[in-house]
Amino acid sequence: MAAGEVIVIPCLSDNYTYLVRCHRSEMTAIIDPGEAAPVIKELQDRDWQLDLVINTHHHHDHIGGNAELMKKYGAKLLGPTAEKARIPDMDEMVAEGDQVLIGELEGRVFDVPGHTSGHIAFYFPAITALFSGDSLFALGCGRLFEGTPEQMWQSLQKFRNLPNSTQVYCGHEYTQSNAKFAKTIEPDNAILAARCQDIDGLRARNIPTIPSRIDVELATNPFLRADHPDVATALGMENATPTEIFTEIRKRKDNF
């Protein structure tokens, strides 16, 4: 039997929230509940209780369901130490180097400032799952509301050495739009072209494009490829630093 499982729950207009279940302990957590109702329905359908609410950052579309879920289930709230002033009622706060436990599932915490200054992400090896919030998206990255391009570039690099099979569970269904933009950066990337076709097929059937995989992101996501020679050449920035190239890509995406 697998150590645990992840249930993808669409919420709000284009958000995803994730139930994570440890099979051995039957402990269950929800990650970034933008609203409570879809989570409650999924828990009721499965006859599960909720033990823990986990937040990656303070934006309302990731914490909007916290209070109702905590009240209904008596669940504890865990989130980033750096955002303690902006996420109410946290019971536990974590930062890079800390460990998060969902039953017997051990999660590693990354500090990934950029989208927000205190954003964190979680990697659970036993279920090969990265919960990246709004830092790394499928074929994209979060807007830089509070951080700098240099910070976000450094943050994203923390994910690059995770196992190739790592499933990437991000905060939004932005993949189709991100794919259209990615093709403007690397129009000759054959792997990207094939992926774009797959994405169009999934969205035509209203199927989530999430989770993605780290190896697929490394081959196709322009924001992870700012130090790749093909990207520098495509942008005519052969003598630029990766940070400069990342900055240019982010600027183009903001105006796309």
mmCIF file of C-alpha atoms in Angstrom, residues 3 7 20-21 26 36 38 45 51 86 119 153 161 175 178 232:
data_model
loop_
_atom_site.group_PDB
_atom_site.id
_atom_site.type_symbol
_atom_site.label_atom_id
_atom_site.label_comp_id
_atom_site.label_asym_id
_atom_site.label_seq_id
_atom_site.Cartn_x
_atom_site.Cartn_y
_atom_site.Cartn_z
ATOM 1 C CA ALA A 3 2.273 5.651 2.126
ATOM 2 C CA ILE A 7 -6.667 14.508 -3.664
ATOM 3 C CA VAL A 20 -3.111 14.855 1.839
ATOM 4 C CA ARG A 21 -3.827 11.577 3.616
ATOM 5 C CA GLU A 26 -5.278 8.089 8.766
ATOM 6 C CA ALA A 36 -14.199 25.506 2.810
ATOM 7 C CA PRO A 38 -15.481 21.888 -1.599
ATOM 8 C CA ASP A 45 -17.803 11.823 0.615
ATOM 9 C CA ASP A 51 -6.572 17.159 11.393
ATOM 10 C CA ARG A 86 -0.743 38.071 8.156
ATOM 11 C CA HIS A 119 6.110 32.205 0.975
ATOM 12 C CA TRP A 153 15.034 32.888 -9.349
ATOM 13 C CA ASN A 161 17.364 18.920 -7.550
ATOM 14 C CA THR A 175 -1.281 26.053 -17.356
ATOM 15 C CA ASN A 178 1.340 29.728 -19.325
ATOM 16 C CA ALA A 232 19.489 32.920 -23.835
#
